[in-house]
Amino acid sequence: MAQEVEAKVAPGAAFQQRSVAVAGFDVRYWEAGSGEPVIALHGAGGVELSLAHELLADRFRVLVFEVPGFGPQENTSVLDPAGMAAVVLGFADALGLDRFAVLATSMSGPLACRLALDQPQRVVRLILEAPAALRGHGARNPFTMTPQDLLRAFNRHPERVAHKAMPDPAFLGRVAPLVMGLVGPPFDADLADALGDLTVPTLVIYGLDDGLTPPEAGREFRTRIPQCTYALVYDAAHDVQGDRPEAFADLVGDFLARGQQFLVPDADSRINP
Amino acid sequence: MKFSYFGAVPYIAPEVARGWPVAPRHFDRSFGPSSMEQATVLFELAHELGFDALTVAEHHYATRQITPAPIVTAAALGMRIPTARINVLGAPLPLLNPVRVAEELAYLDNLLEGRLDVGLFRGSPNEYMTYGTNPRESKAMFNEGVELLLRAWAEPEPFAWEGVHYRFRLVSLWPQPFQQPRPRIFVSASSPESAAFAARHHLDAAFSFMPLSVVSELVAIYREHAAEAGWEPTADNVLYRANAYVAETDEQAAEESVAHSWGSPVGIAAPAAPRDAASVGEVMGRIAREGFSEQMAAIFGAGGPPGAPPLPGVLGSPATVIRQVAAAEEAGIGRLDLVFNGDTLPVELGTRSLRLFGEEVIPAVQRRTSSVPVSA
């Protein structure tokens, strides 16, 4: 299993694999770049270093955190968003990160929301890629889909993620309880209410052709979170990073650097002086 | 069958420079307002004659159709004729800001209280020179622009759009369209690929100036893809645009239409002067070939000399034209969008042709249609 995870992350050549002891776990993480720290939290497929990560690492210190239980080590104790948010906070503490941005993909959306709600002074930006949180009852359950359906739901451009292995059924079976615990219910009313008080500037991103979490769920975040941009990425499905890595890195990078100021460009648009 | 009157709004003056582009120095402002008024009078006549809708289109830089901003034309027309349905057919999306187009059309739809049908097209090859649009990118820009416009018309929350060709960090349209869920949108279905695109997005299909046999094949493809997408278009979802010229007899119609180069693509496809033929003409040809097809390149390639053969259309005596309408119906067409006037045709001839169509053809087609038992 560990070997398979290794194979998956092979494209992230710039990233160094490291580990740190947090809350009884030997947490693995992949790091590249320098500058403001960004903790990236993966989806239900485990750590998948993308071209988007590489591009972001050109501008930021990117730390790709592996949720305990997805690597070689077992995790049967921390299976809920709030508990896992505490582990991520412990990870930041262990690395001496005072303030950091959180970039959460799909499954990690709920725990990232909890982390931002609990630590608004430390989480400087919250970025949610096709979050499982508030996904609504229209969302599909990946555990009941055929491999072909899954592929369509995840990627408009499978050729751009050719390096990714198809999910191994044995792996999926092993992480299923953890995934179910972390994604939570289709609509967590308590979380939805709490987001009304979230002070962290937030960017929620969906691929227009997302076959798993309907992009329309982004409205839930936009109506609740005071500083929230709800972004639709054209020509992308659930795996926005995989389908449109450059667009994803551009959008996220600009938001990381400039927050809500990213609503207007600051690049020079003169053709010639 | 529904009929719409396509009003070209030609520049009408004693001396009219032709071709594309036409140098602005030829514009005599004393004929600007009068050209618009003459076009409006014809729109009024068509409405009185029983046409179901009035069509305006977008064209640039020439005397043939002085409607660079057809939404402005449509707004004025809609106010002048308060019971007319207006077609904006259409906005050449790759030339324009899709969000702006969505806003203007939404305003127009409210202004007209829903008397609006819309077309979104790629623009004719020469017009890519208008604002400098890369023809090789135009199809991708069009496809993305359509999805952006649809989203802007449907999205209840402000959103950001991260596209391949478009980036908008904040889209939040006011007003939203009056018609719900949205105004009818026609897109060109003139290739199997574009027919599939139209069907997949539940859009209406438009064809122009092509043989009915080809339209019929494309309508079948459109229907197949619609079935896959879970819906069933009817003839009402299919529009065909053609030039029309009606006279008392077939011979007279043929003679007069040829004498006045009726239906010639000059003014859309032809450059203004031999000097331009060597520059603009070659550019048009390349745009048509690379961005569209060899057939388009054949029309636009050499710039189409002033006697180029008329494009397929509706031509003849009322009896002949009634048969042509029936043939269009058989091809799966439910809406005929007909061009009756232009810069080469004397206004009185175009008006006579329009009257004949309205007085002889429309009533006959309506009688025939109403005599067919209507099934539930």
XYZ file of C-alpha atoms in Angstrom:
649
model
C 0.000 0.000 0.000
C 2.692 2.465 0.942
C 4.433 1.759 -2.337
C 1.301 2.627 -4.245
C 1.033 5.944 -2.443
C 4.658 6.578 -3.328
C 3.933 5.902 -6.992
C 1.038 8.339 -6.958
C 3.132 11.215 -5.713
C 5.945 10.641 -8.197
C 4.980 13.684 -10.387
C 5.670 16.115 -7.517
C 9.400 16.033 -8.164
C 10.073 19.302 -6.350
C 8.484 18.001 -3.172
C 10.417 16.388 -0.336
C 8.682 13.730 1.700
C 9.031 14.257 5.444
C 7.288 13.187 8.612
C 6.591 14.654 12.022
C 5.112 13.221 15.214
C 1.666 14.702 15.960
C -0.909 13.423 18.494
C 0.458 9.902 18.439
C 0.652 9.756 14.645
C 3.732 9.763 12.491
C 2.277 12.309 10.047
C 3.749 12.195 6.560
C 3.875 15.372 4.516
C 5.398 16.621 1.283
C 7.000 20.036 1.181
C 8.238 22.413 -1.500
C 8.744 26.132 -1.964
C 9.272 29.033 0.356
C 7.269 32.003 1.545
C 3.874 32.093 3.228
C 2.897 28.591 4.349
C -0.052 26.770 2.807
C -1.261 23.514 4.305
C -2.869 21.383 1.599
C -5.340 18.721 2.705
C -6.198 15.936 0.289
C -9.379 14.241 -0.887
C -10.568 10.673 -0.436
C -8.059 9.344 -2.960
C -5.140 10.193 -0.672
C -2.189 12.462 -1.383
C -1.984 13.311 -5.073
C 0.664 15.871 -5.856
C -0.518 17.850 -8.845
C 0.962 20.301 -11.285
C -1.090 22.880 -9.352
C 0.901 22.079 -6.213
C 4.122 22.527 -8.147
C 3.013 25.881 -9.512
C 1.891 27.082 -6.094
C 5.255 26.011 -4.659
C 6.895 28.549 -6.988
C 5.294 31.280 -4.864
C 4.487 29.738 -1.477
C 5.713 27.174 1.004
C 3.385 24.281 0.233
C 2.954 21.552 2.833
C 0.867 18.640 1.639
C -0.448 16.918 4.747
C -1.392 13.256 4.680
C -4.439 12.484 6.794
C -3.391 9.750 9.252
C -4.884 6.476 8.117
C -4.167 7.102 4.428
C -0.503 6.135 4.747
C 1.071 3.010 6.137
C -0.014 3.804 9.696
C -3.478 2.855 10.892
C -5.947 5.389 12.251
C -8.998 4.091 14.062
C -9.227 6.867 16.647
C -9.630 10.218 14.881
C -12.464 9.852 12.392
C -14.345 13.143 12.634
C -13.715 16.623 11.180
C -13.205 18.403 14.507
C -10.764 15.764 15.745
C -8.796 15.816 12.502
C -8.764 19.640 12.543
C -6.980 19.371 15.905
C -4.385 17.028 14.361
C -3.753 19.535 11.543
C -3.364 22.299 14.124
C -0.905 20.085 16.003
C 0.962 19.625 12.724
C 1.211 23.412 12.293
C 2.427 23.737 15.879
C 5.013 21.001 15.401
C 6.368 22.842 12.356
C 6.292 26.165 14.175
C 3.762 27.721 11.785
C 2.079 30.651 13.456
C -0.181 31.764 10.615
C -0.946 29.700 7.566
C -3.440 29.251 4.742
C -5.475 26.068 4.348
C -6.223 24.541 0.950
C -8.655 21.651 1.356
C -9.829 19.244 -1.310
C -13.232 17.545 -1.260
C -13.187 15.170 1.768
C -11.086 17.592 3.798
C -13.549 20.469 3.350
C -15.448 19.894 6.598
C -12.303 19.588 8.722
C -10.824 22.704 7.085
C -14.002 24.638 7.914
C -13.743 23.475 11.536
C -10.101 24.492 11.686
C -10.832 27.971 10.310
C -13.768 28.429 12.694
C -11.643 27.363 15.679
C -8.476 29.259 14.717
C -9.480 32.418 12.826
C -6.349 34.186 14.060
C -4.053 31.554 12.631
C -5.827 30.507 9.443
C -5.252 33.498 7.161
C -7.120 32.131 4.140
C -9.437 29.212 3.602
C -9.628 27.626 0.164
C -12.094 24.827 -0.465
C -11.857 22.760 -3.651
C -15.171 20.979 -4.341
C -15.765 20.603 -0.603
C -17.684 17.686 0.830
C -19.067 20.111 3.422
C -22.617 21.328 2.659
C -22.488 19.272 -0.533
C -26.226 18.750 -0.320
C -28.450 15.806 -1.046
C -27.795 16.081 -4.790
C -24.217 14.923 -4.232
C -23.296 11.399 -5.319
C -21.709 8.719 -3.203
C -18.400 7.673 -4.798
C -18.521 4.320 -3.026
C -21.562 3.268 -5.044
C -20.276 4.422 -8.456
C -18.668 2.315 -11.180
C -15.026 3.060 -12.027
C -16.141 4.567 -15.361
C -18.683 6.829 -13.656
C -16.088 7.858 -11.118
C -13.626 8.790 -13.832
C -16.225 10.990 -15.555
C -17.268 12.567 -12.267
C -13.665 13.405 -11.398
C -12.078 14.449 -14.654
C -12.971 16.280 -17.841
C -9.403 15.654 -18.938
C -8.286 12.187 -17.871
C -5.265 12.617 -20.154
C -3.974 15.334 -17.845
C -3.946 12.985 -14.879
C -2.607 9.937 -16.702
C -0.010 9.542 -13.945
C -2.741 8.842 -11.414
C -3.461 5.189 -10.643
C -7.073 4.051 -10.538
C -8.193 3.779 -6.909
C -7.354 0.364 -5.503
C -10.522 -1.282 -4.099
C -8.561 -2.681 -1.141
C -7.286 0.804 -0.294
C -10.757 2.323 -0.654
C -12.201 -0.384 1.597
C -9.611 0.335 4.244
C -10.113 4.106 4.292
C -13.900 4.025 3.829
C -14.800 4.463 7.539
C -12.329 7.344 7.798
C -13.648 8.981 4.625
C -17.272 8.617 5.746
C -16.416 10.129 9.113
C -14.529 13.082 7.631
C -17.017 14.000 4.893
C -19.919 13.874 7.349
C -23.568 14.229 6.405
C -24.647 15.785 3.076
C -25.725 18.882 4.936
C -24.412 19.654 8.426
C -26.826 22.306 9.706
C -24.628 23.156 12.704
C -21.619 23.751 10.472
C -23.770 25.803 8.087
C -24.911 28.039 10.957
C -21.405 28.375 12.346
C -20.036 29.518 8.963
C -22.088 32.698 9.340
C -19.510 33.836 11.896
C -16.415 32.788 9.951
C -14.087 35.765 9.650
C -11.444 34.075 7.492
C -11.494 35.191 3.821
C -12.664 32.141 1.913
C -12.486 30.939 -1.664
C -14.693 28.001 -2.632
C -13.950 26.421 -6.014
C -15.933 23.998 -8.171
C -15.437 22.557 -11.613
C -18.501 23.364 -13.718
C -18.722 19.705 -14.703
C -18.252 18.284 -11.216
C -20.003 14.913 -11.221
C -19.740 14.376 -7.473
C -20.385 17.599 -5.561
C -22.775 19.873 -7.484
C -21.178 23.303 -8.099
C -24.444 24.880 -6.962
C -23.480 23.864 -3.404
C -21.072 26.807 -3.568
C -24.052 29.098 -3.067
C -24.379 27.762 0.481
C -20.912 29.071 1.300
C -21.407 32.344 -0.555
C -24.628 33.174 1.284
C -23.208 32.304 4.719
C -19.537 33.261 4.909
C -19.123 37.055 5.070
C -15.945 37.194 2.935
C -16.416 34.454 0.393
C -15.777 34.130 -3.318
C -17.585 31.296 -5.072
C -15.572 30.367 -8.145
C -16.591 28.198 -11.079
C -13.805 26.682 -13.133
C -14.732 26.036 -16.745
C -13.782 22.744 -18.423
C -13.144 21.005 -15.110
C -14.914 18.307 -13.127
C -14.525 17.321 -9.460
C -10.728 17.169 -9.680
C -10.183 20.817 -10.561
C -6.446 20.628 -9.847
C -6.092 17.703 -12.220
C -8.246 19.105 -15.019
C -7.084 22.740 -14.989
C -3.890 22.835 -12.918
C -2.638 26.172 -14.251
C -6.031 27.839 -13.819
C -6.342 26.414 -10.323
C -2.876 27.597 -9.306
C -3.534 31.037 -10.800
C -6.851 31.471 -9.023
C -5.616 30.098 -5.702
C -2.244 31.832 -5.904
C -3.837 35.198 -6.583
C -6.250 34.716 -3.677
C -3.449 33.616 -1.353
C -1.388 36.654 -2.273
C -4.100 39.295 -2.412
C -7.210 38.007 -0.645
C -10.437 39.696 -1.733
C -8.336 42.320 -3.545
C -8.039 39.681 -6.257
C -11.426 40.832 -7.551
C -9.540 43.381 -9.634
C -6.314 42.664 -11.495
C -3.111 44.393 -10.521
C -1.053 43.288 -13.501
C 0.010 45.923 -16.006
C -2.284 45.619 -19.025
C -0.560 48.114 -21.294
C 0.344 46.569 -24.631
C 3.389 48.764 -24.950
C 4.463 51.836 -22.997
C -44.495 27.416 -39.472
C -43.534 30.707 -37.876
C -42.126 33.542 -39.929
C -39.756 36.251 -38.851
C -38.782 39.260 -40.875
C -35.048 39.884 -40.899
C -34.497 43.631 -41.236
C -31.047 44.341 -42.566
C -31.069 48.135 -41.969
C -29.010 49.016 -45.065
C -27.513 52.448 -45.535
C -29.709 54.059 -48.173
C -28.316 57.048 -50.074
C -27.995 58.138 -53.717
C -24.454 56.791 -53.791
C -23.661 53.777 -51.687
C -20.140 52.408 -51.420
C -20.160 48.645 -51.117
C -17.905 45.845 -49.931
C -16.167 45.271 -46.621
C -14.947 47.322 -44.942
C -16.429 50.545 -46.285
C -14.339 53.636 -45.575
C -16.089 55.930 -43.066
C -15.464 58.931 -45.335
C -18.407 57.664 -47.446
C -20.851 58.210 -44.608
C -23.202 61.133 -45.189
C -24.942 61.868 -41.930
C -28.027 63.190 -43.674
C -28.744 59.578 -44.700
C -28.060 57.958 -41.319
C -31.381 58.683 -39.592
C -33.374 58.241 -42.815
C -31.856 54.807 -43.444
C -32.902 53.743 -39.965
C -36.377 55.189 -40.440
C -36.855 53.388 -43.754
C -35.821 50.132 -42.115
C -38.212 50.753 -39.245
C -41.100 51.394 -41.624
C -40.434 47.997 -43.190
C -40.326 46.379 -39.749
C -43.730 47.957 -39.059
C -45.068 46.714 -42.360
C -43.829 43.175 -41.702
C -45.473 43.231 -38.285
C -48.762 44.385 -39.809
C -48.491 41.693 -42.476
C -48.543 39.013 -39.800
C -44.915 38.038 -39.310
C -44.491 36.356 -35.925
C -41.292 38.210 -35.079
C -38.841 40.859 -36.270
C -35.146 40.021 -36.486
C -32.098 42.206 -36.059
C -28.499 40.994 -36.426
C -25.054 42.320 -35.665
C -22.764 43.407 -38.476
C -19.894 45.839 -38.608
C -17.972 48.260 -40.781
C -20.166 48.271 -43.903
C -23.169 49.839 -45.590
C -25.079 46.610 -46.107
C -26.234 46.336 -42.490
C -25.571 49.332 -40.277
C -26.407 47.496 -37.052
C -23.193 47.158 -35.035
C -25.195 47.099 -31.782
C -28.409 45.192 -32.547
C -29.575 45.266 -28.947
C -29.880 49.038 -29.306
C -31.837 48.515 -32.529
C -34.035 45.897 -30.837
C -34.795 48.177 -27.898
C -35.878 51.010 -30.187
C -37.927 48.643 -32.319
C -39.591 47.066 -29.316
C -40.691 50.476 -28.069
C -41.875 51.618 -31.494
C -43.896 48.425 -32.079
C -45.150 47.432 -28.623
C -46.807 44.191 -29.717
C -43.955 42.809 -31.828
C -41.761 39.933 -30.779
C -38.091 40.729 -31.416
C -35.298 38.339 -32.356
C -31.731 39.401 -31.695
C -30.111 36.855 -34.018
C -27.620 37.294 -32.902
C -24.688 38.308 -30.835
C -21.320 37.200 -32.311
C -20.069 35.994 -28.951
C -16.328 35.581 -29.690
C -16.174 39.273 -30.628
C -17.818 40.426 -27.424
C -17.704 40.334 -23.656
C -20.148 37.494 -22.838
C -21.077 38.983 -19.466
C -21.906 42.306 -21.098
C -24.003 40.498 -23.721
C -25.850 38.654 -20.940
C -26.520 41.957 -19.169
C -27.754 43.810 -22.233
C -30.005 40.969 -23.331
C -31.422 40.619 -19.821
C -32.220 44.337 -19.815
C -33.821 44.038 -23.232
C -35.900 41.051 -22.137
C -37.301 43.093 -19.246
C -37.833 46.147 -21.423
C -39.803 43.999 -23.867
C -41.521 42.101 -21.036
C -40.404 38.817 -22.521
C -40.977 39.548 -26.216
C -37.412 38.446 -26.957
C -35.706 35.483 -28.607
C -31.927 35.387 -28.758
C -29.243 34.000 -31.020
C -25.619 33.456 -30.067
C -23.328 32.962 -33.038
C -19.657 32.846 -33.930
C -19.768 35.829 -36.293
C -19.027 35.823 -40.018
C -15.354 35.429 -40.952
C -14.681 39.005 -42.035
C -15.975 40.374 -38.740
C -13.110 38.770 -36.831
C -11.149 41.756 -38.062
C -13.605 44.091 -36.297
C -12.085 43.844 -32.850
C -9.210 41.488 -33.639
C -10.481 38.006 -32.739
C -8.296 34.985 -33.403
C -10.359 32.776 -35.754
C -8.643 29.611 -34.556
C -9.800 30.340 -31.017
C -13.294 31.472 -31.899
C -15.028 28.117 -31.534
C -13.577 27.537 -28.072
C -14.421 31.133 -27.115
C -17.940 30.665 -28.383
C -18.493 27.431 -26.464
C -17.147 28.915 -23.253
C -19.025 32.180 -23.778
C -22.322 30.309 -24.115
C -21.765 28.447 -20.852
C -20.759 31.667 -19.115
C -23.846 33.495 -20.356
C -26.128 30.612 -19.336
C -24.587 30.605 -15.872
C -24.842 34.382 -15.531
C -28.550 34.114 -16.343
C -29.201 31.342 -13.856
C -26.907 31.891 -10.902
C -28.600 33.373 -7.808
C -25.302 34.192 -6.086
C -22.367 36.332 -7.203
C -19.700 34.065 -8.683
C -16.210 34.081 -10.167
C -15.501 32.508 -13.553
C -12.108 30.954 -14.188
C -12.219 30.007 -17.839
C -9.837 29.129 -20.612
C -10.607 32.348 -22.500
C -12.511 34.396 -19.945
C -11.796 35.430 -16.400
C -14.335 37.295 -14.324
C -13.804 37.422 -10.597
C -17.243 38.835 -9.900
C -20.416 38.189 -11.897
C -23.754 39.194 -10.383
C -26.279 40.096 -13.049
C -28.953 42.751 -12.660
C -31.464 42.578 -14.073
C -31.939 38.875 -14.583
C -33.959 37.920 -17.684
C -37.715 38.516 -17.560
C -38.553 35.161 -19.175
C -38.054 32.161 -16.924
C -36.078 30.056 -16.902
C -34.541 32.175 -19.701
C -35.200 33.539 -23.181
C -35.025 31.069 -26.033
C -31.457 30.856 -27.385
C -30.631 29.836 -30.932
C -27.130 28.736 -31.812
C -25.780 27.665 -35.163
C -26.104 23.927 -35.728
C -24.503 23.986 -39.147
C -22.003 21.205 -38.432
C -22.528 17.856 -36.661
C -20.359 19.137 -33.825
C -22.302 22.354 -33.321
C -25.628 20.496 -33.637
C -24.469 18.230 -30.791
C -23.402 21.250 -28.725
C -26.823 22.875 -29.192
C -28.642 19.689 -28.197
C -26.443 19.007 -25.176
C -27.120 22.482 -23.788
C -30.863 22.381 -24.574
C -30.509 25.253 -27.029
C -32.453 25.881 -30.217
C -30.858 25.169 -33.584
C -30.331 27.773 -36.295
C -29.251 27.259 -39.904
C -28.614 29.823 -42.548
C -28.107 30.000 -46.277
C -27.523 26.278 -46.767
C -29.352 23.674 -48.860
C -32.401 22.129 -47.191
C -31.027 18.637 -47.787
C -28.064 19.485 -45.550
C -30.319 21.142 -42.958
C -32.449 18.013 -42.833
C -29.422 15.813 -42.052
C -28.216 18.185 -39.356
C -31.683 18.376 -37.786
C -31.588 14.570 -37.476
C -28.200 14.780 -35.726
C -29.513 17.549 -33.456
C -32.504 15.399 -32.492
C -30.332 12.349 -31.796
C -28.106 14.285 -29.422
C -31.117 15.916 -27.764
C -32.583 12.468 -27.106
C -29.284 11.457 -25.481
C -29.496 14.606 -23.354
C -33.041 13.671 -22.355
C -35.215 16.042 -24.323
C -37.112 16.123 -27.592
C -36.935 19.175 -29.853
C -39.802 19.954 -32.201
C -39.794 21.932 -35.439
C -40.321 25.025 -33.286
C -36.752 24.583 -32.008
C -35.369 24.815 -35.545
C -34.871 28.100 -37.394
C -33.683 28.600 -40.947
C -32.523 31.933 -42.326
C -32.704 32.598 -46.046
C -32.932 35.394 -48.539
C -36.432 35.861 -49.910
C -37.661 37.451 -53.094
C -41.261 37.128 -54.216
C -42.733 38.511 -57.453
C -45.928 37.883 -59.422
C -44.285 35.182 -61.522
C -41.264 32.911 -61.183
C -39.697 34.506 -64.257
C -40.084 38.018 -62.910
C -38.649 36.984 -59.537
C -35.637 35.347 -61.179
C -35.028 38.254 -63.535
C -35.299 40.994 -60.907
C -33.278 39.192 -58.263
C -30.424 38.648 -60.720
C -30.642 42.202 -62.056
C -30.159 43.558 -58.543
C -27.622 40.946 -57.364
C -30.134 39.988 -54.673
C -28.574 37.584 -52.220
C -25.029 38.250 -53.316
C -22.627 38.068 -50.392
C -20.963 41.355 -51.365
C -20.932 43.623 -48.373
C -20.399 40.694 -46.072
C -17.826 38.683 -47.929
C -16.370 40.989 -50.512
C -13.677 43.576 -49.964
C -14.316 47.090 -51.159
C -11.736 47.582 -53.854
C -9.157 45.584 -55.823
C -6.511 46.988 -53.523
C -8.379 45.524 -50.542
C -8.954 42.256 -52.382
C -5.251 41.641 -52.117
C -5.182 42.317 -48.391
C -8.527 42.101 -46.605
C -9.771 39.509 -49.089
C -6.901 37.174 -48.380
C -7.396 37.591 -44.670
C -11.093 36.735 -45.029
C -10.192 33.610 -46.943
C -7.745 32.446 -44.328
C -10.197 33.131 -41.493
C -12.919 31.205 -43.312
C -10.625 28.266 -44.017
C -8.954 28.018 -40.614
C -11.863 29.038 -38.425
C -14.757 27.555 -40.382
C -14.693 25.325 -43.438
C -13.651 25.001 -47.060
C -17.224 25.837 -48.106
C -17.000 29.106 -46.221
C -13.592 29.722 -47.772
C -15.160 29.276 -51.217
C -17.562 32.140 -50.482
C -15.117 34.337 -48.608
C -11.856 33.190 -50.129
C -11.506 35.368 -53.172
C -13.630 37.974 -51.524
C -16.583 37.014 -53.699
C -16.665 39.179 -56.769
C -19.750 41.482 -57.180
C -21.883 39.082 -59.291
C -21.335 36.076 -57.021
C -24.281 33.702 -57.230
C -27.068 34.216 -54.719
C -27.010 31.993 -51.654
C -29.807 29.417 -51.412
C -33.096 31.036 -50.593
C -36.791 31.531 -51.086
C -37.444 32.780 -54.597
C -40.356 32.885 -57.013
C -44.064 33.473 -57.335
C -46.285 33.117 -54.255
C -47.336 29.615 -55.369
C -43.705 28.537 -55.774
C -42.720 30.068 -52.453
C -45.594 28.275 -50.690
C -44.111 25.001 -51.977
C -40.647 26.085 -50.781
C -42.081 26.734 -47.320
C -43.591 23.242 -47.341
C -40.185 21.824 -48.292
C -38.636 23.649 -45.340
C -41.264 22.106 -43.075
C -40.373 18.676 -44.398
C -36.739 19.356 -43.538
C -37.780 19.765 -39.884
C -37.811 23.567 -39.853
C -40.442 25.371 -37.793
C -39.223 28.940 -38.109
C -38.273 30.775 -41.264
C -36.215 33.915 -40.769
C -36.353 35.741 -44.076
C -34.293 38.584 -45.472
C -36.303 40.827 -47.802
C -34.233 43.952 -48.155
C -30.637 44.879 -48.695
C -28.359 47.524 -50.049
C -28.516 46.354 -53.676
C -32.262 45.993 -53.931
C -34.347 49.117 -54.605
C -36.544 49.733 -51.559
C -39.747 49.586 -53.606
C -38.902 46.125 -54.971
C -38.027 44.768 -51.545
C -41.246 46.229 -50.174
C -43.336 44.714 -52.957
C -41.736 41.328 -52.366
C -42.418 41.623 -48.641
C -46.067 42.554 -49.250
C -46.583 39.630 -51.599
C -45.125 37.273 -49.036
C -47.287 38.718 -46.259
C -50.493 38.858 -48.283
C -50.208 35.698 -50.370
C -47.827 33.284 -48.664
C -48.383 33.655 -44.914
C -52.205 33.329 -45.085
C -51.961 30.312 -47.399
C -49.475 28.563 -45.110
C -51.638 29.355 -42.076
C -54.756 27.992 -43.825
C -52.923 24.817 -44.739
C -51.558 24.374 -41.212
C -54.908 25.020 -39.537
C -56.653 22.521 -41.835
C -54.408 19.755 -40.542
C -56.017 18.052 -37.543
C -54.119 18.913 -34.404
C -53.163 15.870 -32.395
C -52.948 15.996 -28.633
